[in-house]
Amino acid sequence: MGPGPSDVHPRVLRAMSTPLVGHLDPSFIDIMNEVQELMRYTFRTDNKWTIPVSGTGSASMEAAIGNLVEPGDTMLVPTNGYFGGRMESMAERAGGEVVHVDAPWGEPLDPADVQDAFDEHQPDVFGFVHAETSTGVKQPDVPELTSIAHDHDALVVADTVTSLGGVEFEVDDWGIDAAYSGPQKCLSCPPGASPLTLNDRAMDKVLSREEPTRSWYLDLSLLEGYWGDDRSYHHTAPITNVYAIREALRLVAEEGIEARWARHRRVAGALKAGVEAMGLGLNPEDDYWLPSLNAVLVPDGVDAGAAIDYVLEHYDLEIAGGLGALAGDIFRVGCMGHSARPENVSFLLTALGEALEAQGADVDPEAGFAAMREALNQ
Ligand SMILES: Cc1ncc(COP(=O)(O)O)c(C=O)c1O
């Protein structure tokens, strides 16, 4: 129940014990096709360029930014969380100039500020984080943000690491040009092969770059040879991770993406109702609450680190503390993928309630359970 990795589904673990075949074996090529089709389903896109990048979420992030930002380009990045900062580092390493759109940690971007930043800086690429794992904030108004960017002829890159497969995200309908994610959050799959999708407009830019991207490994114009029509060798795919993500995406399709979003809302909603009734607050306002990552305010007088250690030691349960501007102020409680189950919420309320009571905090776990049960029964 931390910020990821989430519990891996047993079917995914089982798929990972499948014997290896070669990365160009005809049976593996069928699996590649299936993974790409299931990934399109999960991203809600028809984008041809939809692939698992070898590596963790940061690899698909760097594949998106490193290929779309050319030396001399300007990229607009947010300052309202940890991962906007990582976008900035990657854009700079790609030779780009970085400009900012500001919002405090714990708040989403305001479209009016995005509009002002576009008018002032005319960026070529705009990056935003749909689900900020460091703050538990979901960025609302995404279609408004993308239309501002497109009015200024810029490409939009979305970080969906903590939302894909758990929180509604619509690549095509919302006008996203490139989106990247990670498998270890709402897809409940071990890290190692990370979803990425680009539309034709974005891929046209990649294929018409004046100089090649600085990373050979993540150069999408080369990876296209393997994941595109040719199926020719670029690097040895992480076969076992591809088996894993195929099974994880099959689970998404079996449940149905909309039903899966609804399950995350329902189960995390019960978690939210439970901690609130227990006497704790959530950091983000309800309008931008992120079901997959709940930022619970640490009550006055409580040492967050000691409470986190308590639940790990006594309940073998992982939750995390805040980062950056929110360090010490919030607990970060994940509710992702296979971990988003009512029994986990109940366990979390027991463990956290006890950890807080051990420090003399004024909390009411019984009221929390009652509210959780009511929310689950609604
Ligand atoms: C929002 C967000 N973006 C990017 C990443 C980077 O992913 P990884 O740690 O898998 O490289 C993470 C990881 O937690 C994340 O939460």
mmCIF file of C-alpha atoms and ligand atoms in Angstrom:
data_model
loop_
_atom_site.group_PDB
_atom_site.id
_atom_site.type_symbol
_atom_site.label_atom_id
_atom_site.label_comp_id
_atom_site.label_asym_id
_atom_site.label_seq_id
_atom_site.Cartn_x
_atom_site.Cartn_y
_atom_site.Cartn_z
ATOM 1 C CA MET A 1 0.000 0.000 0.000
ATOM 2 C CA GLY A 2 2.937 2.334 -0.697
ATOM 3 C CA PRO A 3 3.523 4.503 -3.766
ATOM 4 C CA GLY A 4 4.533 1.444 -5.836
ATOM 5 C CA PRO A 5 5.395 -1.212 -6.673
ATOM 6 C CA SER A 6 1.950 -2.567 -5.830
ATOM 7 C CA ASP A 7 1.173 -6.225 -5.151
ATOM 8 C CA VAL A 8 1.700 -8.265 -8.286
ATOM 9 C CA HIS A 9 -1.246 -10.380 -9.392
ATOM 10 C CA PRO A 10 -0.546 -14.150 -9.009
ATOM 11 C CA ARG A 11 -1.303 -14.706 -12.677
ATOM 12 C CA VAL A 12 1.440 -12.238 -13.592
ATOM 13 C CA LEU A 13 3.923 -13.989 -11.310
ATOM 14 C CA ARG A 14 2.984 -17.287 -12.910
ATOM 15 C CA ALA A 15 3.445 -15.866 -16.414
ATOM 16 C CA MET A 16 6.961 -14.849 -15.399
ATOM 17 C CA SER A 17 7.939 -18.467 -14.905
ATOM 18 C CA THR A 18 7.136 -19.296 -18.547
ATOM 19 C CA PRO A 19 10.193 -20.701 -20.373
ATOM 20 C CA LEU A 20 11.985 -18.200 -22.573
ATOM 21 C CA VAL A 21 11.794 -18.062 -26.343
ATOM 22 C CA GLY A 22 13.951 -15.834 -28.505
ATOM 23 C CA HIS A 23 13.034 -12.179 -28.981
ATOM 24 C CA LEU A 24 12.436 -12.861 -32.710
ATOM 25 C CA ASP A 25 10.720 -16.224 -32.294
ATOM 26 C CA PRO A 26 7.426 -16.284 -34.232
ATOM 27 C CA SER A 27 5.531 -17.093 -31.031
ATOM 28 C CA PHE A 28 7.127 -14.093 -29.326
ATOM 29 C CA ILE A 29 6.168 -11.845 -32.229
ATOM 30 C CA ASP A 30 2.554 -12.881 -31.651
ATOM 31 C CA ILE A 31 2.991 -11.916 -27.998
ATOM 32 C CA MET A 32 4.460 -8.526 -29.023
ATOM 33 C CA ASN A 33 1.426 -7.879 -31.223
ATOM 34 C CA GLU A 34 -0.886 -8.791 -28.395
ATOM 35 C CA VAL A 35 0.948 -6.570 -25.906
ATOM 36 C CA GLN A 36 0.724 -3.609 -28.282
ATOM 37 C CA GLU A 37 -2.983 -4.146 -28.891
ATOM 38 C CA LEU A 38 -3.740 -4.484 -25.175
ATOM 39 C CA MET A 39 -1.644 -1.420 -24.415
ATOM 40 C CA ARG A 40 -3.628 0.597 -26.960
ATOM 41 C CA TYR A 41 -6.805 -0.547 -25.231
ATOM 42 C CA THR A 42 -5.469 0.531 -21.833
ATOM 43 C CA PHE A 43 -4.193 3.911 -23.056
ATOM 44 C CA ARG A 44 -7.486 4.459 -24.954
ATOM 45 C CA THR A 45 -5.694 5.094 -28.223
ATOM 46 C CA ASP A 46 -5.389 3.871 -31.776
ATOM 47 C CA ASN A 47 -1.755 5.023 -31.909
ATOM 48 C CA LYS A 48 0.343 2.668 -33.972
ATOM 49 C CA TRP A 49 3.458 3.668 -31.995
ATOM 50 C CA THR A 50 2.504 1.990 -28.737
ATOM 51 C CA ILE A 51 5.264 -0.100 -27.160
ATOM 52 C CA PRO A 52 6.730 -1.370 -23.897
ATOM 53 C CA VAL A 53 10.095 0.317 -23.401
ATOM 54 C CA SER A 54 12.761 -1.910 -21.830
ATOM 55 C CA GLY A 55 13.395 -0.488 -18.389
ATOM 56 C CA THR A 56 11.450 1.222 -15.622
ATOM 57 C CA GLY A 57 9.054 4.165 -15.931
ATOM 58 C CA SER A 58 12.006 6.537 -16.169
ATOM 59 C CA ALA A 59 13.115 4.736 -19.348
ATOM 60 C CA SER A 60 9.793 5.344 -21.088
ATOM 61 C CA MET A 61 9.856 8.899 -19.684
ATOM 62 C CA GLU A 62 13.307 9.488 -21.137
ATOM 63 C CA ALA A 63 12.305 7.846 -24.423
ATOM 64 C CA ALA A 64 9.436 10.361 -24.713
ATOM 65 C CA ILE A 65 11.341 13.458 -23.644
ATOM 66 C CA GLY A 66 14.715 12.565 -25.159
ATOM 67 C CA ASN A 67 13.167 11.929 -28.575
ATOM 68 C CA LEU A 68 10.700 14.825 -28.632
ATOM 69 C CA VAL A 69 12.999 17.539 -27.289
ATOM 70 C CA GLU A 70 15.637 18.518 -29.814
ATOM 71 C CA PRO A 71 18.645 20.699 -28.972
ATOM 72 C CA GLY A 72 17.387 24.284 -28.931
ATOM 73 C CA ASP A 73 13.752 23.337 -28.229
ATOM 74 C CA THR A 74 11.938 24.797 -25.260
ATOM 75 C CA MET A 75 10.034 22.495 -22.919
ATOM 76 C CA LEU A 76 7.454 23.746 -20.424
ATOM 77 C CA VAL A 77 7.392 21.674 -17.224
ATOM 78 C CA PRO A 78 5.384 21.891 -13.985
ATOM 79 C CA THR A 79 6.875 22.697 -10.567
ATOM 80 C CA ASN A 80 4.078 21.179 -8.455
ATOM 81 C CA GLY A 81 5.751 17.868 -7.638
ATOM 82 C CA TYR A 82 8.813 15.692 -7.734
ATOM 83 C CA PHE A 83 8.365 14.278 -11.225
ATOM 84 C CA GLY A 84 8.115 17.641 -12.983
ATOM 85 C CA GLY A 85 11.669 18.116 -11.716
ATOM 86 C CA ARG A 86 12.718 14.859 -13.361
ATOM 87 C CA MET A 87 11.134 16.031 -16.642
ATOM 88 C CA GLU A 88 13.268 19.155 -16.354
ATOM 89 C CA SER A 89 16.510 17.174 -15.902
ATOM 90 C CA MET A 90 15.720 14.967 -18.865
ATOM 91 C CA ALA A 91 14.793 17.897 -21.138
ATOM 92 C CA GLU A 92 18.036 19.672 -20.236
ATOM 93 C CA ARG A 93 20.098 16.578 -20.947
ATOM 94 C CA ALA A 94 18.368 16.367 -24.337
ATOM 95 C CA GLY A 95 19.719 19.844 -25.079
ATOM 96 C CA GLY A 96 16.454 21.670 -24.462
ATOM 97 C CA GLU A 97 15.812 24.897 -22.646
ATOM 98 C CA VAL A 98 13.363 24.543 -19.756
ATOM 99 C CA VAL A 99 10.678 26.994 -18.685
ATOM 100 C CA HIS A 100 8.180 26.499 -15.857
ATOM 101 C CA VAL A 101 4.516 26.685 -15.048
ATOM 102 C CA ASP A 102 4.195 27.047 -11.291
ATOM 103 C CA ALA A 103 1.766 25.641 -8.769
ATOM 104 C CA PRO A 104 2.420 24.699 -5.129
ATOM 105 C CA TRP A 105 3.164 21.070 -4.250
ATOM 106 C CA GLY A 106 -0.206 19.486 -3.484
ATOM 107 C CA GLU A 107 -2.138 21.498 -6.089
ATOM 108 C CA PRO A 108 -2.787 20.912 -9.788
ATOM 109 C CA LEU A 109 -1.829 23.256 -12.616
ATOM 110 C CA ASP A 110 -4.295 26.058 -13.331
ATOM 111 C CA PRO A 111 -5.122 26.266 -17.065
ATOM 112 C CA ALA A 112 -4.876 30.081 -16.863
ATOM 113 C CA ASP A 113 -1.251 29.752 -15.705
ATOM 114 C CA VAL A 114 -0.536 27.279 -18.492
ATOM 115 C CA GLN A 115 -2.020 29.759 -20.973
ATOM 116 C CA ASP A 116 0.180 32.571 -19.588
ATOM 117 C CA ALA A 117 3.291 30.382 -19.736
ATOM 118 C CA PHE A 118 2.533 29.536 -23.372
ATOM 119 C CA ASP A 119 1.979 33.175 -24.287
ATOM 120 C CA GLU A 120 5.227 34.164 -22.608
ATOM 121 C CA HIS A 121 7.555 31.352 -23.665
ATOM 122 C CA GLN A 122 6.044 29.716 -26.782
ATOM 123 C CA PRO A 123 7.413 26.268 -25.811
ATOM 124 C CA ASP A 124 7.771 23.456 -28.362
ATOM 125 C CA VAL A 125 6.891 20.704 -25.886
ATOM 126 C CA PHE A 126 4.646 20.786 -22.813
ATOM 127 C CA GLY A 127 4.973 18.104 -20.144
ATOM 128 C CA PHE A 128 2.591 17.520 -17.264
ATOM 129 C CA VAL A 129 2.070 14.825 -14.654
ATOM 130 C CA HIS A 130 -1.437 13.385 -14.684
ATOM 131 C CA ALA A 131 -1.041 11.554 -11.362
ATOM 132 C CA GLU A 132 1.677 13.115 -9.183
ATOM 133 C CA THR A 133 2.888 10.294 -6.945
ATOM 134 C CA SER A 134 4.742 12.703 -4.670
ATOM 135 C CA THR A 135 1.624 14.716 -3.748
ATOM 136 C CA GLY A 136 -1.438 12.548 -4.479
ATOM 137 C CA VAL A 137 -2.823 15.107 -6.920
ATOM 138 C CA LYS A 138 -4.700 14.243 -10.099
ATOM 139 C CA GLN A 139 -4.422 16.895 -12.793
ATOM 140 C CA PRO A 140 -7.951 17.860 -13.865
ATOM 141 C CA ASP A 141 -8.852 19.833 -17.032
ATOM 142 C CA VAL A 142 -6.500 17.817 -19.230
ATOM 143 C CA PRO A 143 -8.338 18.553 -22.538
ATOM 144 C CA GLU A 144 -8.154 22.273 -21.706
ATOM 145 C CA LEU A 145 -4.392 22.029 -21.228
ATOM 146 C CA THR A 146 -3.854 20.103 -24.460
ATOM 147 C CA SER A 147 -5.916 22.547 -26.471
ATOM 148 C CA ILE A 148 -3.845 25.469 -25.163
ATOM 149 C CA ALA A 149 -0.701 23.588 -26.221
ATOM 150 C CA HIS A 150 -2.071 22.745 -29.660
ATOM 151 C CA ASP A 151 -3.178 26.348 -30.241
ATOM 152 C CA HIS A 152 0.512 27.147 -29.826
ATOM 153 C CA ASP A 153 1.614 24.275 -32.047
ATOM 154 C CA ALA A 154 3.336 22.442 -29.187
ATOM 155 C CA LEU A 155 3.423 18.727 -28.442
ATOM 156 C CA VAL A 156 1.987 17.412 -25.173
ATOM 157 C CA VAL A 157 3.792 14.724 -23.131
ATOM 158 C CA ALA A 158 1.820 13.196 -20.249
ATOM 159 C CA ASP A 159 3.200 11.267 -17.290
ATOM 160 C CA THR A 160 0.659 8.545 -16.540
ATOM 161 C CA VAL A 161 2.906 6.352 -14.379
ATOM 162 C CA THR A 162 0.493 6.337 -11.425
ATOM 163 C CA SER A 163 -2.754 6.487 -13.400
ATOM 164 C CA LEU A 164 -2.573 4.055 -16.341
ATOM 165 C CA GLY A 165 -4.989 1.199 -15.730
ATOM 166 C CA GLY A 166 -6.389 2.691 -12.508
ATOM 167 C CA VAL A 167 -7.552 6.252 -13.100
ATOM 168 C CA GLU A 168 -9.335 7.498 -16.201
ATOM 169 C CA PHE A 169 -6.910 8.662 -18.847
ATOM 170 C CA GLU A 170 -7.896 9.097 -22.493
ATOM 171 C CA VAL A 171 -4.955 9.505 -24.855
ATOM 172 C CA ASP A 172 -6.937 10.092 -28.052
ATOM 173 C CA ASP A 173 -9.981 11.929 -26.731
ATOM 174 C CA TRP A 174 -7.888 14.273 -24.605
ATOM 175 C CA GLY A 175 -5.471 15.163 -27.402
ATOM 176 C CA ILE A 176 -2.307 13.710 -25.859
ATOM 177 C CA ASP A 177 0.639 13.475 -28.277
ATOM 178 C CA ALA A 178 2.832 11.205 -26.139
ATOM 179 C CA ALA A 179 2.164 9.407 -22.873
ATOM 180 C CA TYR A 180 4.426 7.189 -20.839
ATOM 181 C CA SER A 181 3.794 4.978 -17.841
ATOM 182 C CA GLY A 182 5.234 2.276 -15.623
ATOM 183 C CA PRO A 183 3.953 -1.246 -15.033
ATOM 184 C CA GLN A 184 4.417 -1.393 -11.254
ATOM 185 C CA LYS A 185 1.551 0.852 -10.142
ATOM 186 C CA CYS A 186 -2.053 0.359 -11.288
ATOM 187 C CA LEU A 187 -1.065 -2.468 -13.653
ATOM 188 C CA SER A 188 0.345 -4.516 -10.737
ATOM 189 C CA CYS A 189 3.243 -5.867 -12.740
ATOM 190 C CA PRO A 190 6.929 -5.872 -11.778
ATOM 191 C CA PRO A 191 9.014 -3.003 -13.158
ATOM 192 C CA GLY A 192 10.958 -3.757 -16.332
ATOM 193 C CA ALA A 193 8.839 -3.031 -19.436
ATOM 194 C CA SER A 194 7.170 0.388 -19.450
ATOM 195 C CA PRO A 195 4.267 1.548 -21.625
ATOM 196 C CA LEU A 196 4.762 4.368 -24.123
ATOM 197 C CA THR A 197 2.498 5.701 -26.843
ATOM 198 C CA LEU A 198 3.013 8.432 -29.442
ATOM 199 C CA ASN A 199 0.623 9.726 -32.066
ATOM 200 C CA ASP A 200 1.635 10.314 -35.694
ATOM 201 C CA ARG A 201 2.323 13.984 -35.072
ATOM 202 C CA ALA A 202 4.790 13.173 -32.316
ATOM 203 C CA MET A 203 6.383 10.356 -34.276
ATOM 204 C CA ASP A 204 6.740 12.616 -37.344
ATOM 205 C CA LYS A 205 8.856 14.915 -35.212
ATOM 206 C CA VAL A 206 10.962 11.982 -33.968
ATOM 207 C CA LEU A 207 11.520 10.684 -37.496
ATOM 208 C CA SER A 208 12.427 14.100 -38.914
ATOM 209 C CA ARG A 209 14.920 15.153 -36.229
ATOM 210 C CA GLU A 210 17.970 16.949 -37.570
ATOM 211 C CA GLU A 211 20.327 15.096 -35.265
ATOM 212 C CA PRO A 212 19.774 11.711 -33.660
ATOM 213 C CA THR A 213 18.605 11.566 -30.096
ATOM 214 C CA ARG A 214 21.542 11.314 -27.660
ATOM 215 C CA SER A 215 20.560 7.887 -26.357
ATOM 216 C CA TRP A 216 21.126 5.038 -28.795
ATOM 217 C CA TYR A 217 19.209 2.616 -26.566
ATOM 218 C CA LEU A 218 16.073 4.759 -26.361
ATOM 219 C CA ASP A 219 16.142 6.113 -29.922
ATOM 220 C CA LEU A 220 12.569 5.549 -31.082
ATOM 221 C CA SER A 221 13.542 5.768 -34.744
ATOM 222 C CA LEU A 222 15.693 2.646 -34.144
ATOM 223 C CA LEU A 223 13.272 0.909 -31.775
ATOM 224 C CA GLU A 224 10.705 1.297 -34.504
ATOM 225 C CA GLY A 225 12.624 -1.427 -36.389
ATOM 226 C CA TYR A 226 11.837 -3.933 -33.653
ATOM 227 C CA TRP A 227 8.370 -2.854 -32.524
ATOM 228 C CA GLY A 228 7.258 -1.635 -35.999
ATOM 229 C CA ASP A 229 6.574 -3.656 -39.142
ATOM 230 C CA ASP A 230 10.100 -5.079 -39.641
ATOM 231 C CA ARG A 231 10.513 -6.921 -36.323
ATOM 232 C CA SER A 232 14.286 -6.723 -36.733
ATOM 233 C CA TYR A 233 16.826 -6.902 -33.921
ATOM 234 C CA HIS A 234 17.611 -3.733 -31.972
ATOM 235 C CA HIS A 235 18.311 -5.076 -28.474
ATOM 236 C CA THR A 236 17.291 -8.275 -26.722
ATOM 237 C CA ALA A 237 13.836 -7.600 -25.327
ATOM 238 C CA PRO A 238 13.328 -8.408 -21.622
ATOM 239 C CA ILE A 239 11.293 -11.480 -22.556
ATOM 240 C CA THR A 240 10.078 -12.275 -19.030
ATOM 241 C CA ASN A 241 8.930 -8.700 -18.455
ATOM 242 C CA VAL A 242 7.049 -8.774 -21.737
ATOM 243 C CA TYR A 243 5.290 -11.980 -20.633
ATOM 244 C CA ALA A 244 4.480 -10.184 -17.385
ATOM 245 C CA ILE A 245 3.039 -7.062 -18.930
ATOM 246 C CA ARG A 246 1.029 -9.117 -21.390
ATOM 247 C CA GLU A 247 -0.635 -10.946 -18.506
ATOM 248 C CA ALA A 248 -1.133 -7.718 -16.547
ATOM 249 C CA LEU A 249 -2.777 -6.070 -19.567
ATOM 250 C CA ARG A 250 -4.926 -9.156 -20.191
ATOM 251 C CA LEU A 251 -6.213 -8.722 -16.636
ATOM 252 C CA VAL A 252 -7.089 -5.107 -17.452
ATOM 253 C CA ALA A 253 -9.013 -6.182 -20.536
ATOM 254 C CA GLU A 254 -10.823 -8.998 -18.705
ATOM 255 C CA GLU A 255 -11.970 -6.627 -15.982
ATOM 256 C CA GLY A 256 -12.717 -3.871 -18.502
ATOM 257 C CA ILE A 257 -10.891 -0.565 -18.275
ATOM 258 C CA GLU A 258 -13.935 1.406 -17.139
ATOM 259 C CA ALA A 259 -14.814 -1.175 -14.474
ATOM 260 C CA ARG A 260 -11.215 -1.031 -13.311
ATOM 261 C CA TRP A 261 -11.315 2.752 -12.942
ATOM 262 C CA ALA A 262 -14.581 2.343 -11.007
ATOM 263 C CA ARG A 263 -13.013 -0.275 -8.705
ATOM 264 C CA HIS A 264 -10.135 2.065 -7.882
ATOM 265 C CA ARG A 265 -12.591 4.889 -7.151
ATOM 266 C CA ARG A 266 -14.753 2.645 -4.967
ATOM 267 C CA VAL A 267 -11.986 0.967 -2.969
ATOM 268 C CA ALA A 268 -9.846 4.078 -2.598
ATOM 269 C CA GLY A 269 -13.039 6.001 -1.822
ATOM 270 C CA ALA A 270 -13.592 3.636 1.113
ATOM 271 C CA LEU A 271 -9.993 4.207 2.208
ATOM 272 C CA LYS A 272 -10.527 7.962 2.012
ATOM 273 C CA ALA A 273 -13.827 7.771 3.907
ATOM 274 C CA GLY A 274 -12.158 5.572 6.532
ATOM 275 C CA VAL A 275 -9.172 7.799 7.226
ATOM 276 C CA GLU A 276 -11.364 10.908 7.245
ATOM 277 C CA ALA A 277 -13.846 9.388 9.702
ATOM 278 C CA MET A 278 -10.908 8.291 11.834
ATOM 279 C CA GLY A 279 -10.091 11.976 12.214
ATOM 280 C CA LEU A 280 -7.407 12.466 9.571
ATOM 281 C CA GLY A 281 -7.444 14.818 6.620
ATOM 282 C CA LEU A 282 -6.417 14.278 3.018
ATOM 283 C CA ASN A 283 -4.039 16.798 1.511
ATOM 284 C CA PRO A 284 -5.566 17.418 -1.917
ATOM 285 C CA GLU A 285 -9.027 18.865 -2.317
ATOM 286 C CA ASP A 286 -11.704 16.392 -3.415
ATOM 287 C CA ASP A 287 -11.752 17.814 -6.953
ATOM 288 C CA TYR A 288 -8.256 16.565 -7.600
ATOM 289 C CA TRP A 289 -8.046 13.595 -5.245
ATOM 290 C CA LEU A 290 -6.047 10.773 -6.828
ATOM 291 C CA PRO A 291 -7.554 7.346 -5.974
ATOM 292 C CA SER A 292 -4.332 5.470 -6.677
ATOM 293 C CA LEU A 293 -2.243 7.565 -4.254
ATOM 294 C CA ASN A 294 -3.819 8.961 -1.111
ATOM 295 C CA ALA A 295 -1.933 11.773 0.596
ATOM 296 C CA VAL A 296 -3.083 11.513 4.219
ATOM 297 C CA LEU A 297 -2.152 14.445 6.480
ATOM 298 C CA VAL A 298 0.042 13.518 9.442
ATOM 299 C CA PRO A 299 -1.712 14.667 12.642
ATOM 300 C CA ASP A 300 0.005 17.267 14.831
ATOM 301 C CA GLY A 301 2.561 15.813 17.198
ATOM 302 C CA VAL A 302 2.969 12.566 15.235
ATOM 303 C CA ASP A 303 6.364 11.512 13.904
ATOM 304 C CA ALA A 304 5.520 10.248 10.401
ATOM 305 C CA GLY A 305 8.679 8.143 10.081
ATOM 306 C CA ALA A 306 7.993 6.344 13.364
ATOM 307 C CA ALA A 307 4.398 5.563 12.294
ATOM 308 C CA ILE A 308 5.610 4.210 8.936
ATOM 309 C CA ASP A 309 8.155 2.018 10.743
ATOM 310 C CA TYR A 310 5.417 0.815 13.117
ATOM 311 C CA VAL A 311 3.096 -0.444 10.383
ATOM 312 C CA LEU A 312 5.981 -2.180 8.629
ATOM 313 C CA GLU A 313 7.283 -3.803 11.785
ATOM 314 C CA HIS A 314 3.933 -4.838 13.302
ATOM 315 C CA TYR A 315 1.861 -5.484 10.179
ATOM 316 C CA ASP A 316 4.422 -6.049 7.406
ATOM 317 C CA LEU A 317 2.623 -3.285 5.543
ATOM 318 C CA GLU A 318 4.375 -0.655 3.444
ATOM 319 C CA ILE A 319 3.263 2.965 3.290
ATOM 320 C CA ALA A 320 5.492 5.952 2.574
ATOM 321 C CA GLY A 321 6.127 9.483 3.762
ATOM 322 C CA GLY A 322 6.025 12.746 1.847
ATOM 323 C CA LEU A 323 8.793 14.020 -0.393
ATOM 324 C CA GLY A 324 10.208 17.497 -0.933
ATOM 325 C CA ALA A 325 7.918 20.271 0.266
ATOM 326 C CA LEU A 326 5.558 17.684 1.834
ATOM 327 C CA ALA A 327 8.205 15.666 3.717
ATOM 328 C CA GLY A 328 6.925 14.904 7.233
ATOM 329 C CA ASP A 329 3.470 16.350 6.424
ATOM 330 C CA ILE A 330 1.794 13.448 4.614
ATOM 331 C CA PHE A 331 1.617 9.676 4.502
ATOM 332 C CA ARG A 332 1.450 8.356 0.960
ATOM 333 C CA VAL A 333 -0.898 5.384 0.813
ATOM 334 C CA GLY A 334 -1.205 3.606 -2.496
ATOM 335 C CA CYS A 335 -4.363 1.882 -3.695
ATOM 336 C CA MET A 336 -3.270 0.463 -7.002
ATOM 337 C CA GLY A 337 -4.143 -2.450 -9.236
ATOM 338 C CA HIS A 338 -4.286 -5.776 -7.418
ATOM 339 C CA SER A 339 -3.680 -3.931 -4.120
ATOM 340 C CA ALA A 340 -6.940 -1.982 -4.546
ATOM 341 C CA ARG A 341 -9.036 -4.494 -2.596
ATOM 342 C CA PRO A 342 -11.370 -3.955 0.383
ATOM 343 C CA GLU A 343 -9.417 -6.320 2.647
ATOM 344 C CA ASN A 344 -6.287 -4.229 2.124
ATOM 345 C CA VAL A 345 -8.130 -1.065 3.104
ATOM 346 C CA SER A 346 -9.369 -2.709 6.282
ATOM 347 C CA PHE A 347 -5.848 -3.907 7.092
ATOM 348 C CA LEU A 348 -4.424 -0.435 6.445
ATOM 349 C CA LEU A 349 -6.973 1.229 8.736
ATOM 350 C CA THR A 350 -6.144 -1.250 11.507
ATOM 351 C CA ALA A 351 -2.394 -0.786 11.154
ATOM 352 C CA LEU A 352 -2.381 2.987 10.741
ATOM 353 C CA GLY A 353 -4.940 3.519 13.517
ATOM 354 C CA GLU A 354 -2.823 1.483 15.910
ATOM 355 C CA ALA A 355 0.415 3.216 14.875
ATOM 356 C CA LEU A 356 -1.135 6.622 15.495
ATOM 357 C CA GLU A 357 -2.677 5.600 18.810
ATOM 358 C CA ALA A 358 0.737 4.306 19.889
ATOM 359 C CA GLN A 359 1.938 7.903 19.580
ATOM 360 C CA GLY A 360 -1.025 9.265 21.545
ATOM 361 C CA ALA A 361 -2.818 10.754 18.506
ATOM 362 C CA ASP A 362 -6.524 11.453 18.905
ATOM 363 C CA VAL A 363 -7.942 9.089 16.254
ATOM 364 C CA ASP A 364 -11.054 6.940 16.183
ATOM 365 C CA PRO A 365 -10.375 3.735 14.207
ATOM 366 C CA GLU A 366 -13.878 2.349 14.964
ATOM 367 C CA ALA A 367 -15.483 5.335 13.234
ATOM 368 C CA GLY A 368 -13.055 4.759 10.381
ATOM 369 C CA PHE A 369 -14.162 1.134 9.931
ATOM 370 C CA ALA A 370 -17.835 2.096 9.995
ATOM 371 C CA ALA A 371 -17.309 4.758 7.317
ATOM 372 C CA MET A 372 -15.221 2.379 5.226
ATOM 373 C CA ARG A 373 -17.948 -0.305 5.358
ATOM 374 C CA GLU A 374 -20.634 2.192 4.481
ATOM 375 C CA ALA A 375 -18.631 3.471 1.514
ATOM 376 C CA LEU A 376 -18.058 -0.074 0.243
ATOM 377 C CA ASN A 377 -21.748 -0.893 0.528
ATOM 378 C CA GLN A 378 -22.915 2.129 -1.396
HETATM 379 C C1 LIG B 1 4.751 10.018 -11.601
HETATM 380 C C2 LIG B 1 5.996 9.217 -11.824
HETATM 381 N N1 LIG B 1 6.741 9.441 -12.916
HETATM 382 C C3 LIG B 1 7.868 8.737 -13.164
HETATM 383 C C4 LIG B 1 8.288 7.745 -12.302
HETATM 384 C C5 LIG B 1 9.548 7.001 -12.599
HETATM 385 O O1 LIG B 1 9.327 5.643 -12.704
HETATM 386 P P1 LIG B 1 10.430 4.541 -12.264
HETATM 387 O O2 LIG B 1 10.740 4.762 -10.830
HETATM 388 O O3 LIG B 1 9.717 3.255 -12.542
HETATM 389 O O4 LIG B 1 11.620 4.718 -13.126
HETATM 390 C C6 LIG B 1 7.551 7.477 -11.157
HETATM 391 C C7 LIG B 1 7.976 6.441 -10.188
HETATM 392 O O5 LIG B 1 7.443 6.294 -9.124
HETATM 393 C C8 LIG B 1 6.368 8.229 -10.908
HETATM 394 O O6 LIG B 1 5.621 8.003 -9.833
#
